[in-house]
Coordinates of C-alpha atoms in Angstrom, one line a residue:
Chain A
M1 CA 18.3 -25.9 10.2
P2 CA 17.5 -25.6 7.0
S3 CA 17.6 -29.4 4.9
M4 CA 19.1 -28.3 1.0
R5 CA 21.9 -26.0 0.3
T6 CA 23.8 -26.3 -2.5
D7 CA 26.7 -24.2 -3.8
D8 CA 26.7 -21.7 -0.9
D9 CA 25.0 -22.0 3.2
R10 CA 22.2 -20.7 2.5
S11 CA 18.9 -22.4 1.7
V12 CA 17.0 -22.7 -1.4
T13 CA 14.2 -20.9 0.5
A14 CA 16.4 -18.1 1.6
R15 CA 18.3 -17.3 -1.7
A16 CA 14.7 -17.1 -3.9
L17 CA 13.9 -14.3 -0.6
D18 CA 17.4 -12.9 -1.3
L19 CA 16.4 -12.7 -5.0
L20 CA 13.2 -10.3 -4.0
G21 CA 15.4 -8.3 -1.4
A22 CA 17.7 -7.7 -4.6
L23 CA 15.0 -5.3 -5.8
T24 CA 15.0 -1.8 -3.5
P25 CA 13.5 1.5 -3.4
E26 CA 16.5 2.5 -5.6
R27 CA 16.5 -0.4 -7.8
P28 CA 12.7 -1.2 -8.3
S29 CA 14.0 -3.3 -10.8
A30 CA 16.9 -5.5 -12.9
T31 CA 17.8 -7.7 -15.3
L32 CA 18.2 -11.2 -14.5
A33 CA 22.0 -10.7 -14.2
E34 CA 21.7 -7.9 -11.7
L35 CA 19.3 -9.9 -9.7
A36 CA 22.2 -12.8 -9.8
R37 CA 24.7 -10.5 -8.6
A38 CA 23.1 -8.5 -6.4
A39 CA 21.5 -12.3 -4.9
G40 CA 25.0 -13.5 -4.8
L41 CA 23.8 -16.6 -7.2
A42 CA 25.4 -18.6 -10.1
P43 CA 23.4 -17.5 -13.1
A44 CA 21.7 -20.7 -13.4
T45 CA 20.6 -20.8 -9.9
A46 CA 19.0 -17.1 -10.2
H47 CA 17.3 -18.5 -13.9
R48 CA 15.4 -21.2 -11.9
L49 CA 14.3 -19.7 -9.0
V50 CA 13.6 -16.5 -10.9
G51 CA 11.2 -18.4 -13.0
E52 CA 9.2 -20.2 -10.2
L53 CA 8.9 -16.6 -8.7
L54 CA 7.3 -15.5 -11.9
S55 CA 5.0 -18.3 -12.2
W56 CA 3.8 -17.4 -8.8
G57 CA 3.4 -13.9 -9.3
A58 CA 6.3 -13.0 -6.7
L59 CA 7.8 -10.8 -9.5
E60 CA 7.4 -10.4 -13.2
R61 CA 8.8 -8.9 -16.4
G62 CA 7.8 -5.8 -18.0
A63 CA 8.4 -4.9 -21.5
D64 CA 11.4 -3.6 -20.9
G65 CA 12.4 -7.1 -20.2
R66 CA 13.1 -6.3 -16.9
Y67 CA 12.0 -8.0 -13.4
R68 CA 9.9 -6.1 -11.2
V69 CA 7.8 -7.3 -8.1
G70 CA 4.7 -8.8 -9.1
L71 CA 1.0 -8.2 -8.5
R72 CA 0.5 -11.4 -5.9
L73 CA 3.6 -10.2 -4.0
W74 CA 2.0 -6.9 -3.7
R75 CA -1.5 -8.1 -3.0
T76 CA 0.3 -10.4 -0.5
G77 CA 2.2 -7.6 1.4
L78 CA -0.7 -5.9 2.0
L79 CA -2.2 -8.2 4.5
A80 CA 0.4 -7.3 6.6
P81 CA -1.0 -5.5 9.7
V82 CA 0.2 -2.5 9.0
A83 CA -1.5 -2.2 6.2
D84 CA -4.8 -4.6 6.4
R85 CA -5.9 -3.1 9.7
L86 CA -3.8 -0.1 11.0
R87 CA -3.7 2.0 7.5
E88 CA -7.5 1.0 7.1
R89 CA -8.5 2.9 10.3
A90 CA -5.9 5.5 10.1
L91 CA -7.4 6.9 6.8
P92 CA -10.5 9.1 7.2
Y93 CA -8.5 10.7 10.3
M94 CA -5.4 10.9 7.8
Q95 CA -8.2 12.8 5.0
D96 CA -9.6 14.5 7.6
L97 CA -6.4 16.5 8.6
Y98 CA -5.8 16.9 5.1
E99 CA -8.8 18.3 4.2
I100 CA -8.0 21.4 7.1
T101 CA -4.6 21.5 6.5
R102 CA -3.8 20.5 2.6
E103 CA -0.2 19.3 3.8
N104 CA 1.3 16.0 4.6
I105 CA -0.1 13.9 6.4
H106 CA 1.9 11.0 7.3
L107 CA 1.5 7.8 9.2
A108 CA 4.6 6.1 10.9
V109 CA 5.3 2.9 13.2
R110 CA 8.7 2.1 14.8
D111 CA 10.7 -0.1 13.2
G112 CA 13.6 -0.7 15.6
D113 CA 15.4 2.1 15.5
H114 CA 13.6 3.8 12.1
A115 CA 10.3 5.5 12.0
L116 CA 8.4 3.1 8.8
Y117 CA 6.1 5.3 6.7
V118 CA 2.9 3.1 6.5
E119 CA 0.6 6.2 4.5
K120 CA 1.3 9.3 3.8
L121 CA -1.4 11.6 2.5
A122 CA -0.1 15.0 -0.4
G123 CA -2.0 16.8 -2.4
H124 CA -0.5 19.6 -5.2
R125 CA 0.0 22.1 -3.3
S126 CA 2.0 20.3 -0.1
V127 CA 5.6 20.3 0.4
P128 CA 7.7 18.1 -1.6
V129 CA 8.9 15.5 0.9
L130 CA 11.3 12.6 0.7
S131 CA 9.7 9.8 2.7
R132 CA 7.9 7.4 0.9
V133 CA 5.1 5.1 2.0
G134 CA 7.4 1.6 2.9
E135 CA 10.4 3.6 3.8
R136 CA 12.2 4.0 6.7
L137 CA 14.0 7.1 8.6
P138 CA 16.0 7.4 11.5
L139 CA 13.5 8.2 15.0
H140 CA 15.4 11.4 15.7
T141 CA 15.5 13.1 12.2
T142 CA 11.8 13.6 12.1
G143 CA 8.7 14.4 14.0
V144 CA 6.7 10.8 13.8
G145 CA 10.0 9.2 14.7
K146 CA 10.5 11.7 17.5
A147 CA 7.2 10.9 18.5
L148 CA 7.1 7.5 18.5
L149 CA 10.8 7.1 20.6
A150 CA 9.6 10.2 22.9
W151 CA 7.0 8.0 24.0
S152 CA 8.2 5.1 24.6
G153 CA 10.0 5.0 28.2
P154 CA 12.5 6.8 28.9
D155 CA 14.6 3.6 29.1
H156 CA 14.6 3.3 25.5
V157 CA 15.0 7.5 25.1
Q158 CA 18.2 6.7 27.0
A159 CA 19.4 3.7 24.9
Y160 CA 18.9 5.5 21.8
C161 CA 20.2 8.9 22.6
A162 CA 23.6 6.8 24.2
R163 CA 24.0 5.7 20.7
G164 CA 26.1 7.6 17.8
L165 CA 23.1 9.9 16.4
E166 CA 23.5 10.4 12.3
A167 CA 23.0 13.6 10.8
R168 CA 21.1 14.4 7.9
T169 CA 21.3 18.1 7.3
R170 CA 22.9 20.7 9.4
H171 CA 20.1 21.2 11.7
T172 CA 19.5 17.5 13.3
I173 CA 20.2 16.8 16.4
T174 CA 23.3 14.5 16.9
E175 CA 24.0 15.5 20.4
G176 CA 22.3 12.6 22.9
G177 CA 22.1 15.1 25.5
R178 CA 20.4 17.5 23.7
L179 CA 18.0 14.7 21.9
A180 CA 16.8 13.6 25.4
R181 CA 15.7 17.4 26.1
D182 CA 14.0 17.9 23.1
L183 CA 11.6 14.4 23.6
R184 CA 11.0 15.2 26.7
R185 CA 9.7 18.9 26.3
A186 CA 7.9 17.2 23.4
V187 CA 6.0 15.2 25.8
E188 CA 5.8 17.6 28.4
R189 CA 3.8 19.9 25.8
E190 CA 2.5 16.7 23.6
Y191 CA 3.9 16.8 20.6
A192 CA 6.7 16.4 18.8
S193 CA 8.3 19.0 16.1
T194 CA 11.2 19.1 14.2
H195 CA 12.9 21.6 12.5
E196 CA 15.2 20.9 9.0
E197 CA 16.3 18.3 10.9
M198 CA 15.3 16.2 8.1
T199 CA 15.3 18.3 4.6
L200 CA 15.8 22.0 4.4
G201 CA 13.1 23.8 4.0
S202 CA 11.1 21.9 6.0
C203 CA 9.1 21.3 9.3
S204 CA 7.3 18.5 11.1
V205 CA 5.3 18.3 14.2
A206 CA 3.6 14.8 15.7
V207 CA 1.9 13.0 17.9
P208 CA 1.5 9.5 19.5
V209 CA -1.6 7.2 18.9
R210 CA -2.1 5.6 22.0
P211 CA -5.0 3.0 22.4
D212 CA -3.4 1.9 25.9
R213 CA -2.0 4.9 27.6
Q214 CA 0.0 2.4 29.4
A215 CA 1.9 0.7 26.6
P216 CA 4.3 2.5 24.3
P217 CA 3.0 4.5 21.4
V218 CA 1.5 1.9 18.4
A219 CA 1.9 4.6 15.7
A220 CA 2.5 8.3 15.4
L221 CA 0.4 11.0 13.0
G222 CA 2.5 14.3 11.8
I223 CA 2.2 16.7 9.3
V224 CA 5.0 18.0 7.8
V225 CA 5.1 22.0 6.0
H226 CA 7.0 24.4 4.6
S227 CA 9.8 25.8 6.9
V228 CA 8.6 29.6 5.4
R229 CA 4.7 29.1 6.4
A230 CA 5.8 27.6 9.6
D231 CA 3.3 27.9 12.4
L232 CA 3.4 24.3 13.7
Q233 CA 1.6 25.0 16.8
R234 CA -1.5 26.3 14.7
L235 CA -1.4 22.3 13.6
V236 CA -1.2 20.4 16.8
P237 CA -5.1 20.6 18.4
A238 CA -6.2 19.0 14.6
L239 CA -3.7 16.7 15.1
R240 CA -4.2 16.2 18.6
V241 CA -7.9 15.1 18.3
A242 CA -6.8 12.9 14.7
A243 CA -5.0 10.7 17.0
T244 CA -7.3 10.6 20.0
G245 CA -9.8 9.5 17.5
L246 CA -8.2 6.8 15.9
G247 CA -6.6 5.4 19.4
R248 CA -9.6 5.5 20.7
R249 CA -10.7 3.3 16.9
L250 CA -8.3 0.9 17.7
A251 CA -8.9 0.1 21.4
E252 CA -12.4 -0.7 20.3
D253 CA -11.0 -3.6 17.9
P254 CA -7.2 -4.7 19.4
D255 CA -5.4 -6.6 17.0
P256 CA -2.3 -8.2 18.8
G257 CA -0.7 -8.0 15.3
V258 CA -0.4 -4.3 14.9
P259 CA 3.0 -3.3 15.5
G260 CA 3.8 -2.3 19.3
R261 CA 0.4 -3.3 20.8
P262 CA 1.1 -5.7 23.4
G263 CA -0.8 -8.9 23.5
Chain B
M1 CA 12.6 -27.3 -14.2
P2 CA 13.1 -26.8 -10.4
S3 CA 15.5 -29.2 -9.0
M4 CA 15.1 -30.4 -5.4
R5 CA 11.4 -32.1 -5.2
T6 CA 10.3 -33.8 -1.7
D7 CA 6.8 -35.9 -0.9
D8 CA 5.0 -33.6 -3.5
D9 CA 5.7 -32.4 -7.3
R10 CA 6.3 -28.9 -6.0
S11 CA 9.8 -27.5 -5.7
V12 CA 10.9 -26.1 -2.2
T13 CA 10.5 -22.2 -3.4
A14 CA 6.9 -23.0 -4.7
R15 CA 5.9 -24.9 -1.5
A16 CA 7.4 -21.6 0.2
L17 CA 5.0 -19.3 -1.8
D18 CA 2.8 -21.3 -1.0
L19 CA 3.2 -20.9 2.8
L20 CA 3.2 -17.5 1.6
G21 CA -0.5 -17.4 -0.2
A22 CA -2.3 -19.5 2.7
L23 CA -2.6 -16.0 4.4
T24 CA -5.5 -14.1 2.1
P25 CA -8.3 -11.5 2.8
E26 CA -10.2 -14.2 4.3
R27 CA -7.4 -15.3 6.7
P28 CA -4.4 -12.2 7.2
S29 CA -3.4 -14.4 10.3
A30 CA -2.8 -18.1 11.0
T31 CA -1.5 -20.6 13.5
L32 CA 1.5 -22.9 12.1
A33 CA -1.0 -25.7 11.3
E34 CA -3.8 -23.7 9.7
L35 CA -0.8 -22.4 7.3
A36 CA 0.5 -26.2 7.0
R37 CA -2.9 -27.3 6.3
A38 CA -3.8 -24.6 3.7
A39 CA -0.3 -25.4 1.4
G40 CA -0.9 -28.6 2.1
L41 CA 2.7 -29.2 3.6
A42 CA 3.9 -31.6 6.4
P43 CA 4.1 -30.2 9.7
A44 CA 7.5 -30.5 10.0
T45 CA 8.5 -29.4 6.4
A46 CA 5.8 -26.3 6.9
H47 CA 8.0 -25.9 10.8
R48 CA 11.4 -25.5 9.0
L49 CA 10.1 -23.1 5.5
V50 CA 8.1 -20.6 8.1
G51 CA 11.0 -20.3 9.9
E52 CA 12.8 -19.0 7.3
L53 CA 10.1 -16.7 5.9
L54 CA 10.0 -15.3 9.7
S55 CA 14.1 -14.5 9.6
W56 CA 13.9 -13.1 6.2
G57 CA 10.8 -11.1 7.8
A58 CA 8.2 -12.2 5.2
L59 CA 6.2 -13.4 7.9
E60 CA 5.7 -12.3 11.5
R61 CA 4.4 -13.4 14.4
G62 CA 1.8 -11.8 16.5
A63 CA 1.5 -11.8 20.6
D64 CA -1.0 -14.5 20.3
G65 CA 1.2 -16.7 18.4
R66 CA -0.4 -16.3 15.1
Y67 CA 1.2 -15.7 11.8
R68 CA 1.1 -13.0 9.9
V69 CA 2.9 -10.9 7.1
G70 CA 5.7 -9.8 8.0
L71 CA 7.1 -5.7 7.5
R72 CA 10.0 -6.4 4.8
L73 CA 7.3 -8.0 2.6
W74 CA 5.0 -5.5 3.1
R75 CA 8.1 -3.2 2.1
T76 CA 9.2 -5.4 -0.6
G77 CA 5.4 -5.5 -2.4
L78 CA 5.4 -1.5 -2.6
L79 CA 7.9 -1.3 -5.2
A80 CA 5.8 -3.1 -7.5
P81 CA 5.3 -0.8 -10.7
V82 CA 1.2 -0.3 -9.7
A83 CA 2.3 1.2 -5.9
D84 CA 6.0 2.8 -6.7
R85 CA 5.1 4.4 -9.9
L86 CA 1.2 4.6 -10.4
R87 CA -0.3 4.8 -7.1
E88 CA 2.2 7.7 -6.2
R89 CA 1.7 10.2 -9.3
A90 CA -2.2 9.6 -9.1
L91 CA -2.9 10.2 -5.3
P92 CA -2.4 13.7 -5.7
Y93 CA -4.9 13.9 -8.2
M94 CA -7.5 11.5 -6.1
Q95 CA -6.8 14.0 -3.1
D96 CA -8.3 16.9 -5.6
L97 CA -11.6 14.6 -6.6
Y98 CA -11.8 13.7 -2.8
E99 CA -12.0 17.4 -1.8
I100 CA -14.6 18.5 -3.6
T101 CA -17.0 15.4 -3.4
R102 CA -16.1 14.1 -0.3
E103 CA -17.0 10.1 -1.5
N104 CA -14.9 7.1 -1.9
I105 CA -12.6 7.6 -5.0
H106 CA -11.2 4.2 -6.6
L107 CA -8.0 3.6 -8.5
A108 CA -8.2 0.2 -10.5
V109 CA -6.0 -1.4 -12.8
R110 CA -7.4 -4.4 -15.3
D111 CA -5.9 -7.8 -13.9
G112 CA -7.1 -10.3 -16.5
D113 CA -11.0 -10.3 -15.9
H114 CA -10.2 -8.3 -12.8
A115 CA -10.4 -4.8 -11.9
L116 CA -7.4 -4.6 -9.0
Y117 CA -7.6 -2.0 -6.7
V118 CA -4.5 -0.2 -6.4
E119 CA -6.2 2.9 -4.0
K120 CA -9.4 4.0 -2.7
L121 CA -9.5 7.2 -0.6
A122 CA -12.6 7.4 1.8
G123 CA -13.4 9.9 4.4
H124 CA -16.2 9.5 7.5
R125 CA -18.5 10.5 5.3
S126 CA -18.6 8.3 2.4
V127 CA -20.7 4.9 1.8
P128 CA -19.1 2.2 2.9
V129 CA -17.9 0.1 -0.3
L130 CA -16.7 -4.1 -0.4
S131 CA -13.7 -3.3 -2.4
R132 CA -9.9 -2.8 -0.5
V133 CA -6.7 -2.1 -1.5
G134 CA -5.3 -5.5 -3.3
E135 CA -8.7 -6.8 -4.2
R136 CA -9.6 -8.1 -7.7
L137 CA -13.3 -7.6 -8.7
P138 CA -15.3 -8.3 -11.7
L139 CA -14.9 -6.4 -14.7
H140 CA -18.5 -5.9 -15.3
T141 CA -19.8 -5.1 -11.6
T142 CA -17.3 -2.4 -10.8
G143 CA -17.1 1.5 -12.4
V144 CA -13.7 0.8 -13.0
G145 CA -13.9 -2.3 -14.4
K146 CA -16.7 -1.6 -16.9
A147 CA -14.3 1.6 -18.0
L148 CA -11.0 -0.4 -17.9
L149 CA -13.3 -2.9 -19.9
A150 CA -14.8 -1.0 -22.4
W151 CA -12.3 1.4 -23.5
S152 CA -9.8 -2.2 -24.2
G153 CA -10.9 -2.5 -27.6
P154 CA -14.0 -4.2 -29.6
D155 CA -12.6 -7.6 -29.4
H156 CA -11.9 -8.1 -25.5
V157 CA -15.0 -6.8 -25.2
Q158 CA -16.6 -9.3 -26.8
A159 CA -14.4 -12.4 -25.9
Y160 CA -15.6 -10.8 -22.3
C161 CA -19.1 -10.9 -23.1
A162 CA -18.9 -14.1 -25.3
R163 CA -18.1 -15.5 -21.4
G164 CA -20.7 -16.4 -18.4
L165 CA -21.3 -13.0 -16.3
E166 CA -21.5 -13.8 -12.7
A167 CA -24.5 -12.3 -11.1
R168 CA -22.8 -10.1 -7.7
T169 CA -26.5 -8.5 -7.0
R170 CA -29.8 -8.6 -8.6
H171 CA -28.8 -5.8 -10.9
T172 CA -25.9 -7.4 -12.3
I173 CA -25.7 -7.4 -15.7
T174 CA -25.5 -10.6 -17.0
E175 CA -26.8 -10.7 -20.4
G176 CA -24.1 -10.6 -22.8
G177 CA -25.7 -8.7 -25.4
R178 CA -26.7 -6.1 -22.6
L179 CA -23.0 -5.3 -21.4
A180 CA -21.8 -4.9 -24.6
R181 CA -24.5 -2.6 -25.1
D182 CA -23.9 -0.7 -22.1
L183 CA -20.2 -0.7 -22.6
R184 CA -20.8 1.2 -26.0
R185 CA -23.0 3.6 -24.4
A186 CA -19.9 4.4 -22.0
V187 CA -17.7 5.2 -24.7
E188 CA -19.7 7.5 -26.4
R189 CA -20.8 9.6 -23.2
E190 CA -16.9 8.8 -22.0
Y191 CA -18.1 7.9 -18.9
A192 CA -18.7 4.4 -17.6
S193 CA -21.8 3.4 -14.7
T194 CA -23.3 0.8 -12.0
H195 CA -26.5 1.1 -10.3
E196 CA -26.2 -1.4 -7.4
E197 CA -25.0 -4.1 -9.8
M198 CA -22.0 -4.6 -7.0
T199 CA -23.5 -3.2 -4.4
L200 CA -27.3 -3.4 -3.1
G201 CA -27.7 0.8 -2.3
S202 CA -24.4 1.7 -3.8
C203 CA -23.8 3.2 -7.8
S204 CA -20.8 4.4 -9.6
V205 CA -19.1 6.2 -12.4
A206 CA -15.4 5.8 -13.7
V207 CA -13.4 7.1 -16.6
P208 CA -10.4 5.5 -17.7
V209 CA -6.5 6.7 -17.8
R210 CA -5.1 7.0 -21.3
P211 CA -1.4 8.3 -21.6
D212 CA -1.5 6.7 -25.0
R213 CA -4.6 7.4 -26.7
Q214 CA -4.4 4.1 -29.3
A215 CA -3.7 1.9 -26.4
P216 CA -5.9 0.2 -24.0
P217 CA -6.9 2.2 -20.3
V218 CA -3.4 2.0 -17.8
A219 CA -6.1 2.5 -15.5
A220 CA -9.7 3.8 -14.5
L221 CA -10.7 6.2 -11.6
G222 CA -13.9 5.7 -10.2
I223 CA -16.7 7.1 -7.6
V224 CA -18.5 5.4 -5.6
V225 CA -21.9 6.9 -3.6
H226 CA -25.0 5.8 -2.1
S227 CA -27.9 5.1 -4.4
V228 CA -30.1 7.8 -2.6
R229 CA -27.6 10.6 -3.3
A230 CA -26.7 9.7 -6.9
D231 CA -26.4 12.5 -9.1
L232 CA -23.5 10.3 -11.4
Q233 CA -23.7 13.2 -14.2
R234 CA -22.7 15.7 -11.6
L235 CA -19.8 14.0 -10.7
V236 CA -18.1 13.0 -14.3
P237 CA -16.2 16.4 -14.9
A238 CA -14.5 16.4 -12.2
L239 CA -13.4 12.9 -12.4
R240 CA -13.0 13.2 -16.6
V241 CA -10.4 16.2 -15.3
A242 CA -8.4 14.2 -13.3
A243 CA -8.0 10.9 -15.1
T244 CA -6.9 13.4 -18.2
G245 CA -4.0 14.9 -15.6
L246 CA -3.4 12.1 -14.5
G247 CA -2.9 10.3 -18.4
R248 CA -0.9 13.9 -19.0
R249 CA 1.1 13.1 -16.0
L250 CA 2.0 9.7 -16.5
A251 CA 2.7 10.3 -20.5
E252 CA 5.3 12.7 -19.9
D253 CA 7.4 9.6 -17.7
P254 CA 6.7 6.5 -19.2
D255 CA 7.3 3.4 -17.2
P256 CA 7.2 0.8 -19.0
G257 CA 6.7 -1.6 -15.6
V258 CA 3.0 0.0 -15.1
P259 CA 0.2 -2.9 -16.2
G260 CA -1.0 -2.2 -19.5
R261 CA 0.9 -0.1 -20.4
P262 CA 2.4 -0.5 -24.2
G263 CA 6.4 -1.0 -23.9

């Protein structure tokens, strides 16, 4: 399909995008040589393409000579529906939750078998958490992930549980039947929870955001707290009020671009 | 420099990036024809490049058939230093400010002659504001912009004031000498402010974030309130404490990638 190929079977565009993809949360900055190596490109090719990415603003070069994602790419990324529509609408509800709990407040959407973190509020007193905005964690290891999965319908749950379930701690549920029961219980009691399943010392509670109650959730809202002060049930009413409010807000003004929304 | 050109003098990479650039805050979604027109490309070329952007995840196609920025581009954009380092470190301080004021809390960096909004917290009761995360507004029209400019040194101030100053409301300062005096006063009293200079009905107060007090600010923190309840001076002590805390936090762990930081 791509019309222009040079020294490998990728198109020019694919190679330029692979240079961007060489920057990751683990390597947010890189030298030209590191970028070329990670993208599998000859130095001269990488040099030329990096020059083009720089001039558009997709990359920028720091005072240390290393390349990073540029401001223009960041600004363009913010036009994605998760940021532009979902996050903007969710933020006031997340603020409300933060104000009354002072804990970590998370908003996630489903991205395949992962919970993708769209927004995260935390104060100085909140328990430190692993998840960062833009990060993905396996659905079964987090509260928001379980909420997204539990309300996605029995077929999705069954398919997910039938796969191998990766352990993140010794408390992660890795047995399919046990996960399926845990998710059924979540739907019955109307919230999902985790107990040190992602991180030792942290528990979470989460509920789905459902503008259309016949469809899978478009997002999940969750709270992560220290295990030692975990009274998860106490947090559920506030969480449910926030998720209902956000669901109503999204239903008022449907946006086919928000992931998971029916068209 | 670019080696492959076809029907115009842009390289393949530049044309692919121009397709991404066709999505803007005013047009966050577009049809293929709209993308092609905005990028100045023939439909067949646009079709091929859009296919490559889709397959990488830089674009996605909604249930309505329109193209939007894809999740992978959003995630990649979040690796930019403003999001990855500055925003993550600033958020707890912004939360503190939000908790005690319940007003709009803004974090901005300088991007040429503009204040670029990196983060914005707002609750249900905050005054609605125009600025969105990722948006840029002229430095002289906003509190955060004035703070970034006022502490950037006399040469920068003089050069900025010598240019034409765009009016956004009838209260925008458009006279260079008056702006220079306003900025000098800001430095003397240690905060910048605006009075309906960007939006009628809104006032703001802002302070610079300076990990290195010999260098220009790396960012500015600001609060935007309704004019009718504006007691701006009351907000300054909290703002200054938050900015000092954030500046210290940034100085502890210098990052040459944060814009405006010396190398």
